[in-house]
Amino acid sequence: MAFTPDIAAIRFGEGLAPEIAAPASVEGVLDQLRGADLAAKEFPITPLSDLYGTFAKVSTLQKVARRGRKGSDAEELSKAYKQARRELNLHLEGALAPLLSRSITTEQPFRERLTRFWADHFTVVGKNNLTRNAVPSYTEETIRPHITGRFSDLLKAVMTSPMMLDYLDQNSSVGPNSRGAKGRRGLNENLARELLELHTLGVGGAYAQGDVRQLAELLTGMTTEISRGFVFRPKIVEPGAETVLGRSYGGGPPAVEDVMAFLDDVALHPDTVRHISRKLAVHFTSDRPDEGMIADMADAYAATGGELMAVYEAMLDHPFAWTSFGQKVKQPVDFIVSAMRVLEVPPASLRQLNRSKRRAYVTGPMTAMGQQWFRPSGPDGWPEEAEAWVTPQGLAARIQWAMAAPSAIFRSLPDPRSFVVAALGDVADEKVTFAARAAETRREGVGLILASPAFQRR
Amino acid sequence: MADAVSRRRFLLRATALGCSAAASPLMTPMTFAQAPGENRLVVIILRGAMDGLDAVRPIGDPLLRQYRPGLGMSLDSAATELDGFFALHPALAELMPLWAQGDLAVAHAVSTPYRDKRSHFDGQDLLEAGTGADVDGAQARDGWLNRMLQVLPAAGSETAFAIGRSEMKLMSGRAPVSSWSPDGRLDMSPQARLLLEEIYHDDPLFHDTSMDALAIAESLGLASDDSFGMSSSDMRAAVKAASAAGDASVLASFAARRLNEEARIAAFSLGGWDTHRAQTRGITRALGNLKDAILTLRSELGPRWDKTAVVAVTEFGRTARENGTRGTDHGTGGAMILAGGAIRGGRVYGDWPGLEEAALYARRDLMPTSDVRSYIAWLMHGLYGLDKTTLGTVVFPGLNLADDPGLLA
């Protein structure tokens, strides 16, 4: 298989769409990243920092309610808090419609795919009642603007995001010998370990427990505050210099620049270069990617100091990006958005979905397919291997959705005989085409096309 | 019943596609192979690294309180005291009657061969691969529970169930196993089934998986010929079932129902063990789930509980000392929990290494003194009569089985 526009739209986009032209060339795919971010503008999602005020308000109401729980107005106070929390959560859950609408209507679908890839690479889960549903806001502010820039800038944005600092417990880590420790508080290794293991070097990278420990010390001071976001607190910074991966950082007065210097260095570490290149290759091309392609990507990364555009370009320029077509299975989110894209689900009808319908059509079925949206079980995010998704229970949930959801969302469905062309373009095979014709109802015809390997794979 | 189903399928297939049914895997009636005896084994993977020193506390060692002043170790543990030296975490108090009856045991200071990098994901891969540390767990081709099935006489596809939505690598491999989530259903018209089978025909992964899904859904009564409808109460029920499907008691209940039928082996995962911060809260919840799972198994297995061994294992333990945030970081040695009427309980197995700094692994973690695989191998030996050589070469390649600890009643 060589480049075809349909393959480009399926592998490096959100799938085919009746009214949207597939990219004509590799340049066409990359061009999607070069212009302004149109989908973000058309379907806005509140960036995290715009929520700090609301977070502070809800958190104050909670404190007031807690303090006054024995007073005569206890009920009103608790009501006020719960109302504010409900409003916040409704607002945050509302991000589902713009998220889906972006993927369904965008002419820059590679941008959506990369945003999800990097949000998964830097997985966070909202751990408290304020941030429970705030992951899209984190992605909007911290991930999305950096996906076409340098890896080091993305890394620094993530490591100063309140969501990451809270998720991996950095927020409460304190230099044991700092003034702020008062002899009681101390280190938490969580973020330091995952930063090396998952975010940069990879678990096979050249680091040891001593590096984890030293990095945990170096990261002290990186905290957040509910109403302000990132706050560097010199008082809790572990005194003295730390040696991480053979280089020394800090030693002078506490400064966030020491951490940034480390992040700049680790972003260019050869193990990071390989790890990031391989991870992109695995996500977009194959669970067993071509080593030559990874080497090209790593060369581009090293030559440009981690310019991600150059890495993407090296991937798309390699023949393996096209010859490996079909080796990846769509994750549940990819499956659902690509189905909605080819079905042309209108953004207005997504906006109108209430909470119970969102659960019934989208998030509930995704959970059954094995992907509880925004709730992966650990900081390593979602699995890549086809075998992790195509399990009896996971595949059954995909088939159930394919057969039932389109007709639940639409009153009328397309004719399966034309839908097979719309959905699969030049990757349609004889068997799916036959099934589209032989199905007893439109509903089953559409369902079979969506459940087919030709649609599930990319 | 299998014959009637096949016959109906044959007719449908013949009318729908007008071609021979001979090649259809759906024609093969499900094999209800004779199960390998009456003994049952349930494996619970505790993902996220359970703190063995908190779950089963060596309260007889004063260093425990010294290392962990903020983790509630000094609270009165009379109600959960096991043997004068160890006590269960209070969240496991409801298991004390099992201890008294000899249906609950602990193996302490255990680990897999995984050392030093302390990655959850590598640690779990190695735990499930069941190999030595010389093999990259992530590259392992199969898991130890599957390899056991490969050598188990009379094991059929319904002998072993992997339950839940998370991947269970310990059960993947050549031997057929069933994999399902308690909320799973598969509803399709007969025509749609036949067409789907055609579509999947040339894609081995989709083909084999869908055949498994159909067979399991059908044998569990979770399939119908009616299409699943999304605008009705079906849908609300599906959402509700999906959100409960990960609960410990739901997983355990599903396991018990399978084990009451053809299944003899079941495995599922419980999460929530990565207690870097505010451990007392997190581990209380996670241990509560484990307790619920064990008690659900006991009550729903009924008389079969006497022939059941439940083993709960985790990728590694956590630091002996609490960290700076009322939690613990990734460690090495930990504990495994054994339950079931088949277990010779009421005792803590293993060589206790002590908590003095010099006795700790890398001066930070509980020193592992035995290999979890060795205990599991002896269980398999006792439950299924597998010989030591097979266990040490096929099931757990390279494992040198320690002396028989006598885990079974």
mmCIF file of C-alpha atoms in Angstrom, chain A residues 135-422:
data_model
loop_
_atom_site.group_PDB
_atom_site.id
_atom_site.type_symbol
_atom_site.label_atom_id
_atom_site.label_comp_id
_atom_site.label_asym_id
_atom_site.label_seq_id
_atom_site.Cartn_x
_atom_site.Cartn_y
_atom_site.Cartn_z
ATOM 1 C CA VAL A 135 -9.211 16.965 31.806
ATOM 2 C CA PRO A 136 -10.471 18.538 28.527
ATOM 3 C CA SER A 137 -9.631 21.951 29.983
ATOM 4 C CA TYR A 138 -6.123 20.730 30.817
ATOM 5 C CA THR A 139 -5.704 19.366 27.311
ATOM 6 C CA GLU A 140 -6.980 22.603 25.815
ATOM 7 C CA GLU A 141 -4.554 24.794 27.687
ATOM 8 C CA THR A 142 -1.518 22.626 28.229
ATOM 9 C CA ILE A 143 -1.381 20.112 25.379
ATOM 10 C CA ARG A 144 -3.131 21.462 22.312
ATOM 11 C CA PRO A 145 -1.163 24.687 21.779
ATOM 12 C CA HIS A 146 2.136 22.774 21.938
ATOM 13 C CA ILE A 147 1.596 19.821 19.629
ATOM 14 C CA THR A 148 3.334 21.505 16.704
ATOM 15 C CA GLY A 149 6.153 23.043 18.723
ATOM 16 C CA ARG A 150 9.174 21.662 20.539
ATOM 17 C CA PHE A 151 8.825 18.673 22.808
ATOM 18 C CA SER A 152 10.641 20.551 25.576
ATOM 19 C CA ASP A 153 7.989 23.288 25.563
ATOM 20 C CA LEU A 154 5.226 20.732 25.767
ATOM 21 C CA LEU A 155 7.038 18.985 28.604
ATOM 22 C CA LYS A 156 7.498 22.226 30.518
ATOM 23 C CA ALA A 157 3.858 23.182 30.045
ATOM 24 C CA VAL A 158 2.761 19.827 31.438
ATOM 25 C CA MET A 159 5.139 19.894 34.382
ATOM 26 C CA THR A 160 3.784 23.257 35.460
ATOM 27 C CA SER A 161 0.148 22.296 34.986
ATOM 28 C CA PRO A 162 -1.924 22.040 38.160
ATOM 29 C CA MET A 163 -3.533 18.876 36.800
ATOM 30 C CA MET A 164 -0.250 16.977 36.465
ATOM 31 C CA LEU A 165 1.207 18.313 39.695
ATOM 32 C CA ASP A 166 -1.906 17.188 41.524
ATOM 33 C CA TYR A 167 -2.381 13.884 39.719
ATOM 34 C CA LEU A 168 1.106 12.591 40.423
ATOM 35 C CA ASP A 169 1.265 14.064 43.929
ATOM 36 C CA GLN A 170 4.038 16.590 43.274
ATOM 37 C CA ASN A 171 1.836 19.166 44.938
ATOM 38 C CA SER A 172 2.412 17.689 48.356
ATOM 39 C CA SER A 173 6.077 16.730 47.987
ATOM 40 C CA VAL A 174 8.393 18.754 50.189
ATOM 41 C CA GLY A 175 12.172 18.876 50.473
ATOM 42 C CA PRO A 176 12.777 17.048 53.778
ATOM 43 C CA ASN A 177 15.558 19.442 54.739
ATOM 44 C CA SER A 178 13.763 22.583 53.617
ATOM 45 C CA ARG A 179 12.407 25.166 56.031
ATOM 46 C CA GLY A 180 8.859 24.273 54.975
ATOM 47 C CA ALA A 181 9.227 20.621 55.966
ATOM 48 C CA LYS A 182 9.351 21.493 59.656
ATOM 49 C CA GLY A 183 10.868 18.104 60.228
ATOM 50 C CA ARG A 184 7.548 16.418 59.422
ATOM 51 C CA ARG A 185 6.878 16.542 55.719
ATOM 52 C CA GLY A 186 9.003 15.145 52.952
ATOM 53 C CA LEU A 187 9.365 13.721 49.471
ATOM 54 C CA ASN A 188 6.917 11.928 47.227
ATOM 55 C CA GLU A 189 8.582 10.121 44.306
ATOM 56 C CA ASN A 190 5.541 9.701 42.135
ATOM 57 C CA LEU A 191 5.977 12.419 39.508
ATOM 58 C CA ALA A 192 9.765 12.063 39.395
ATOM 59 C CA ARG A 193 9.493 8.371 38.565
ATOM 60 C CA GLU A 194 6.803 8.722 35.909
ATOM 61 C CA LEU A 195 8.547 11.716 34.359
ATOM 62 C CA LEU A 196 11.533 9.487 33.626
ATOM 63 C CA GLU A 197 9.715 6.212 33.017
ATOM 64 C CA LEU A 198 6.703 7.364 31.019
ATOM 65 C CA HIS A 199 7.162 10.951 29.851
ATOM 66 C CA THR A 200 10.774 11.094 28.716
ATOM 67 C CA LEU A 201 13.413 8.317 28.812
ATOM 68 C CA GLY A 202 11.078 5.329 28.823
ATOM 69 C CA VAL A 203 11.314 2.395 31.213
ATOM 70 C CA GLY A 204 14.275 0.975 29.304
ATOM 71 C CA GLY A 205 16.107 4.282 29.647
ATOM 72 C CA ALA A 206 19.388 4.845 31.411
ATOM 73 C CA TYR A 207 18.171 5.828 34.856
ATOM 74 C CA ALA A 208 18.203 4.211 38.272
ATOM 75 C CA GLN A 209 16.472 4.617 41.618
ATOM 76 C CA GLY A 210 19.068 7.223 42.609
ATOM 77 C CA ASP A 211 18.018 9.413 39.677
ATOM 78 C CA VAL A 212 14.363 9.118 40.704
ATOM 79 C CA ARG A 213 15.252 10.227 44.207
ATOM 80 C CA GLN A 214 17.433 13.129 43.056
ATOM 81 C CA LEU A 215 14.796 14.269 40.598
ATOM 82 C CA ALA A 216 12.142 14.138 43.322
ATOM 83 C CA GLU A 217 14.355 16.496 45.324
ATOM 84 C CA LEU A 218 14.887 18.745 42.316
ATOM 85 C CA LEU A 219 11.136 18.954 41.677
ATOM 86 C CA THR A 220 10.319 20.190 45.175
ATOM 87 C CA GLY A 221 8.710 23.609 45.092
ATOM 88 C CA MET A 222 6.599 22.828 42.011
ATOM 89 C CA THR A 223 3.093 23.220 43.396
ATOM 90 C CA THR A 224 -0.288 24.663 42.597
ATOM 91 C CA GLU A 225 -2.922 26.706 44.260
ATOM 92 C CA ILE A 226 -6.587 26.330 43.506
ATOM 93 C CA SER A 227 -7.147 29.993 42.610
ATOM 94 C CA ARG A 228 -3.842 30.685 40.850
ATOM 95 C CA GLY A 229 -2.559 27.570 39.198
ATOM 96 C CA PHE A 230 1.189 26.958 39.196
ATOM 97 C CA VAL A 231 3.104 28.346 42.161
ATOM 98 C CA PHE A 232 6.813 27.860 42.813
ATOM 99 C CA ARG A 233 7.472 27.729 46.553
ATOM 100 C CA PRO A 234 11.121 28.338 47.447
ATOM 101 C CA LYS A 235 10.394 27.528 51.083
ATOM 102 C CA ILE A 236 9.886 23.835 50.425
ATOM 103 C CA VAL A 237 12.714 23.372 47.931
ATOM 104 C CA GLU A 238 15.276 20.817 49.072
ATOM 105 C CA PRO A 239 18.531 22.722 49.722
ATOM 106 C CA GLY A 240 21.633 21.937 47.713
ATOM 107 C CA ALA A 241 22.282 20.723 44.197
ATOM 108 C CA GLU A 242 20.892 17.498 42.753
ATOM 109 C CA THR A 243 22.544 15.204 40.257
ATOM 110 C CA VAL A 244 20.130 13.674 37.789
ATOM 111 C CA LEU A 245 21.325 11.542 34.867
ATOM 112 C CA GLY A 246 24.869 12.589 35.559
ATOM 113 C CA ARG A 247 24.319 16.354 35.516
ATOM 114 C CA SER A 248 24.062 18.724 38.413
ATOM 115 C CA TYR A 249 21.188 21.152 38.841
ATOM 116 C CA GLY A 250 20.508 23.887 41.364
ATOM 117 C CA GLY A 251 22.620 24.512 44.394
ATOM 118 C CA GLY A 252 22.039 28.254 44.434
ATOM 119 C CA PRO A 253 18.970 29.978 45.788
ATOM 120 C CA PRO A 254 15.814 28.003 44.945
ATOM 121 C CA ALA A 255 14.746 28.727 41.377
ATOM 122 C CA VAL A 256 12.223 27.207 39.008
ATOM 123 C CA GLU A 257 14.854 27.659 36.272
ATOM 124 C CA ASP A 258 16.777 24.718 37.745
ATOM 125 C CA VAL A 259 13.855 22.445 37.014
ATOM 126 C CA MET A 260 13.410 23.968 33.564
ATOM 127 C CA ALA A 261 17.102 23.390 32.790
ATOM 128 C CA PHE A 262 16.646 19.721 33.619
ATOM 129 C CA LEU A 263 13.511 19.473 31.476
ATOM 130 C CA ASP A 264 15.380 21.059 28.551
ATOM 131 C CA ASP A 265 18.183 18.539 28.944
ATOM 132 C CA VAL A 266 16.048 15.473 29.388
ATOM 133 C CA ALA A 267 13.937 16.445 26.366
ATOM 134 C CA LEU A 268 17.052 16.005 24.234
ATOM 135 C CA HIS A 269 18.405 12.900 25.943
ATOM 136 C CA PRO A 270 18.977 10.154 23.350
ATOM 137 C CA ASP A 271 16.693 7.798 25.291
ATOM 138 C CA THR A 272 13.912 10.378 25.184
ATOM 139 C CA VAL A 273 14.428 10.910 21.482
ATOM 140 C CA ARG A 274 14.026 7.174 20.858
ATOM 141 C CA HIS A 275 11.178 6.733 23.282
ATOM 142 C CA ILE A 276 9.086 9.575 21.855
ATOM 143 C CA SER A 277 9.790 8.581 18.253
ATOM 144 C CA ARG A 278 8.864 4.982 18.919
ATOM 145 C CA LYS A 279 5.724 5.889 20.806
ATOM 146 C CA LEU A 280 4.462 8.058 17.940
ATOM 147 C CA ALA A 281 5.282 5.293 15.483
ATOM 148 C CA VAL A 282 3.433 2.718 17.556
ATOM 149 C CA HIS A 283 0.402 4.926 17.929
ATOM 150 C CA PHE A 284 0.059 5.876 14.301
ATOM 151 C CA THR A 285 1.464 2.994 12.301
ATOM 152 C CA SER A 286 1.846 -0.376 13.960
ATOM 153 C CA ASP A 287 2.158 -2.194 17.263
ATOM 154 C CA ARG A 288 5.455 -3.457 15.776
ATOM 155 C CA PRO A 289 6.810 -0.446 13.914
ATOM 156 C CA ASP A 290 9.647 -0.393 11.423
ATOM 157 C CA GLU A 291 12.980 0.366 13.085
ATOM 158 C CA GLY A 292 14.137 2.341 10.070
ATOM 159 C CA MET A 293 11.201 4.672 10.380
ATOM 160 C CA ILE A 294 11.869 5.174 14.072
ATOM 161 C CA ALA A 295 15.498 5.934 13.277
ATOM 162 C CA ASP A 296 14.441 8.558 10.718
ATOM 163 C CA MET A 297 12.119 10.133 13.227
ATOM 164 C CA ALA A 298 14.774 10.119 15.922
ATOM 165 C CA ASP A 299 17.256 11.725 13.504
ATOM 166 C CA ALA A 300 14.765 14.460 12.701
ATOM 167 C CA TYR A 301 14.123 14.968 16.395
ATOM 168 C CA ALA A 302 17.820 15.207 17.227
ATOM 169 C CA ALA A 303 18.637 17.422 14.248
ATOM 170 C CA THR A 304 15.974 19.990 15.124
ATOM 171 C CA GLY A 305 16.257 19.935 18.894
ATOM 172 C CA GLY A 306 12.907 18.250 19.286
ATOM 173 C CA GLU A 307 10.758 20.106 16.761
ATOM 174 C CA LEU A 308 7.720 17.871 16.627
ATOM 175 C CA MET A 309 6.724 18.948 13.106
ATOM 176 C CA ALA A 310 9.986 17.516 11.824
ATOM 177 C CA VAL A 311 9.322 14.240 13.643
ATOM 178 C CA TYR A 312 5.815 13.960 12.197
ATOM 179 C CA GLU A 313 7.175 14.741 8.760
ATOM 180 C CA ALA A 314 9.819 12.029 9.028
ATOM 181 C CA MET A 315 7.116 9.548 9.989
ATOM 182 C CA LEU A 316 4.813 10.486 7.122
ATOM 183 C CA ASP A 317 7.686 10.524 4.635
ATOM 184 C CA HIS A 318 8.656 6.960 5.447
ATOM 185 C CA PRO A 319 7.059 4.277 3.253
ATOM 186 C CA PHE A 320 6.170 2.245 6.358
ATOM 187 C CA ALA A 321 3.617 4.912 7.301
ATOM 188 C CA TRP A 322 1.615 3.715 4.289
ATOM 189 C CA THR A 323 2.638 0.083 3.804
ATOM 190 C CA SER A 324 1.562 -0.752 7.355
ATOM 191 C CA PHE A 325 -2.005 0.345 6.706
ATOM 192 C CA GLY A 326 -4.536 -1.684 8.668
ATOM 193 C CA GLN A 327 -2.170 -2.766 11.435
ATOM 194 C CA LYS A 328 -3.714 -0.504 14.048
ATOM 195 C CA VAL A 329 -7.131 -0.969 15.595
ATOM 196 C CA LYS A 330 -9.004 2.224 16.442
ATOM 197 C CA GLN A 331 -9.388 2.907 20.129
ATOM 198 C CA PRO A 332 -13.030 3.243 21.226
ATOM 199 C CA VAL A 333 -12.911 7.035 21.106
ATOM 200 C CA ASP A 334 -11.468 6.909 17.586
ATOM 201 C CA PHE A 335 -14.096 4.409 16.523
ATOM 202 C CA ILE A 336 -16.981 6.482 17.851
ATOM 203 C CA VAL A 337 -15.806 9.809 16.437
ATOM 204 C CA SER A 338 -14.995 8.340 13.037
ATOM 205 C CA ALA A 339 -18.458 6.742 12.916
ATOM 206 C CA MET A 340 -20.068 10.041 13.859
ATOM 207 C CA ARG A 341 -17.937 11.839 11.274
ATOM 208 C CA VAL A 342 -19.021 9.679 8.379
ATOM 209 C CA LEU A 343 -22.611 9.725 9.637
ATOM 210 C CA GLU A 344 -22.362 13.535 9.745
ATOM 211 C CA VAL A 345 -23.811 13.894 13.209
ATOM 212 C CA PRO A 346 -24.633 17.608 13.410
ATOM 213 C CA PRO A 347 -22.945 19.623 16.182
ATOM 214 C CA ALA A 348 -26.299 21.106 17.153
ATOM 215 C CA SER A 349 -27.710 17.703 18.026
ATOM 216 C CA LEU A 350 -24.642 16.927 20.124
ATOM 217 C CA ARG A 351 -25.087 20.167 22.037
ATOM 218 C CA GLN A 352 -28.640 19.154 22.813
ATOM 219 C CA LEU A 353 -27.740 15.794 24.301
ATOM 220 C CA ASN A 354 -28.516 15.787 27.985
ATOM 221 C CA ARG A 355 -26.391 13.992 30.498
ATOM 222 C CA SER A 356 -28.243 10.712 30.339
ATOM 223 C CA LYS A 357 -28.118 10.603 26.548
ATOM 224 C CA ARG A 358 -24.426 11.463 26.518
ATOM 225 C CA ARG A 359 -23.936 8.489 28.789
ATOM 226 C CA ALA A 360 -26.165 6.247 26.754
ATOM 227 C CA TYR A 361 -24.760 7.115 23.317
ATOM 228 C CA VAL A 362 -21.157 7.897 24.017
ATOM 229 C CA THR A 363 -19.486 7.538 27.383
ATOM 230 C CA GLY A 364 -21.350 4.446 28.619
ATOM 231 C CA PRO A 365 -20.642 2.421 25.476
ATOM 232 C CA MET A 366 -17.023 3.621 25.479
ATOM 233 C CA THR A 367 -16.670 2.308 29.014
ATOM 234 C CA ALA A 368 -18.068 -1.020 27.897
ATOM 235 C CA MET A 369 -15.545 -1.029 25.036
ATOM 236 C CA GLY A 370 -12.814 -0.693 27.656
ATOM 237 C CA GLN A 371 -12.172 3.037 27.562
ATOM 238 C CA GLN A 372 -13.773 5.012 30.335
ATOM 239 C CA TRP A 373 -13.189 8.425 28.866
ATOM 240 C CA PHE A 374 -10.770 10.548 30.884
ATOM 241 C CA ARG A 375 -10.403 7.794 33.465
ATOM 242 C CA PRO A 376 -7.538 5.530 32.418
ATOM 243 C CA SER A 377 -6.455 3.297 35.277
ATOM 244 C CA GLY A 378 -2.944 4.684 35.517
ATOM 245 C CA PRO A 379 -0.513 7.355 34.321
ATOM 246 C CA ASP A 380 0.542 5.143 31.418
ATOM 247 C CA GLY A 381 -2.733 5.978 29.675
ATOM 248 C CA TRP A 382 -4.493 3.660 27.251
ATOM 249 C CA PRO A 383 -2.936 0.542 25.775
ATOM 250 C CA GLU A 384 -1.881 0.488 22.135
ATOM 251 C CA GLU A 385 -1.971 -3.187 21.171
ATOM 252 C CA ALA A 386 -4.883 -4.387 19.090
ATOM 253 C CA GLU A 387 -5.231 -7.386 21.415
ATOM 254 C CA ALA A 388 -5.957 -5.103 24.355
ATOM 255 C CA TRP A 389 -9.046 -3.729 22.594
ATOM 256 C CA VAL A 390 -10.266 -6.587 20.461
ATOM 257 C CA THR A 391 -11.334 -8.817 23.349
ATOM 258 C CA PRO A 392 -14.628 -10.710 23.358
ATOM 259 C CA GLN A 393 -16.197 -8.232 25.758
ATOM 260 C CA GLY A 394 -14.680 -5.174 24.049
ATOM 261 C CA LEU A 395 -15.623 -6.270 20.550
ATOM 262 C CA ALA A 396 -19.142 -7.189 21.677
ATOM 263 C CA ALA A 397 -19.566 -3.644 22.980
ATOM 264 C CA ARG A 398 -18.348 -2.224 19.648
ATOM 265 C CA ILE A 399 -20.824 -4.368 17.744
ATOM 266 C CA GLN A 400 -23.666 -3.400 20.091
ATOM 267 C CA TRP A 401 -22.892 0.281 19.552
ATOM 268 C CA ALA A 402 -22.533 -0.057 15.799
ATOM 269 C CA MET A 403 -25.893 -1.774 15.518
ATOM 270 C CA ALA A 404 -27.829 0.455 17.893
ATOM 271 C CA ALA A 405 -26.340 3.925 18.283
ATOM 272 C CA PRO A 406 -26.663 5.323 14.748
ATOM 273 C CA SER A 407 -30.390 4.708 14.631
ATOM 274 C CA ALA A 408 -30.812 6.025 18.159
ATOM 275 C CA ILE A 409 -29.043 9.253 17.216
ATOM 276 C CA PHE A 410 -30.758 9.621 13.809
ATOM 277 C CA ARG A 411 -34.275 9.045 12.760
ATOM 278 C CA SER A 412 -33.183 7.999 9.282
ATOM 279 C CA LEU A 413 -30.018 6.230 8.284
ATOM 280 C CA PRO A 414 -28.150 6.281 4.980
ATOM 281 C CA ASP A 415 -28.555 3.489 2.481
ATOM 282 C CA PRO A 416 -25.899 0.923 3.406
ATOM 283 C CA ARG A 417 -24.912 0.519 -0.271
ATOM 284 C CA SER A 418 -23.801 4.126 -0.494
ATOM 285 C CA PHE A 419 -22.685 4.273 3.137
ATOM 286 C CA VAL A 420 -20.090 1.569 2.542
ATOM 287 C CA VAL A 421 -18.423 3.827 -0.016
ATOM 288 C CA ALA A 422 -18.694 6.895 2.204
#
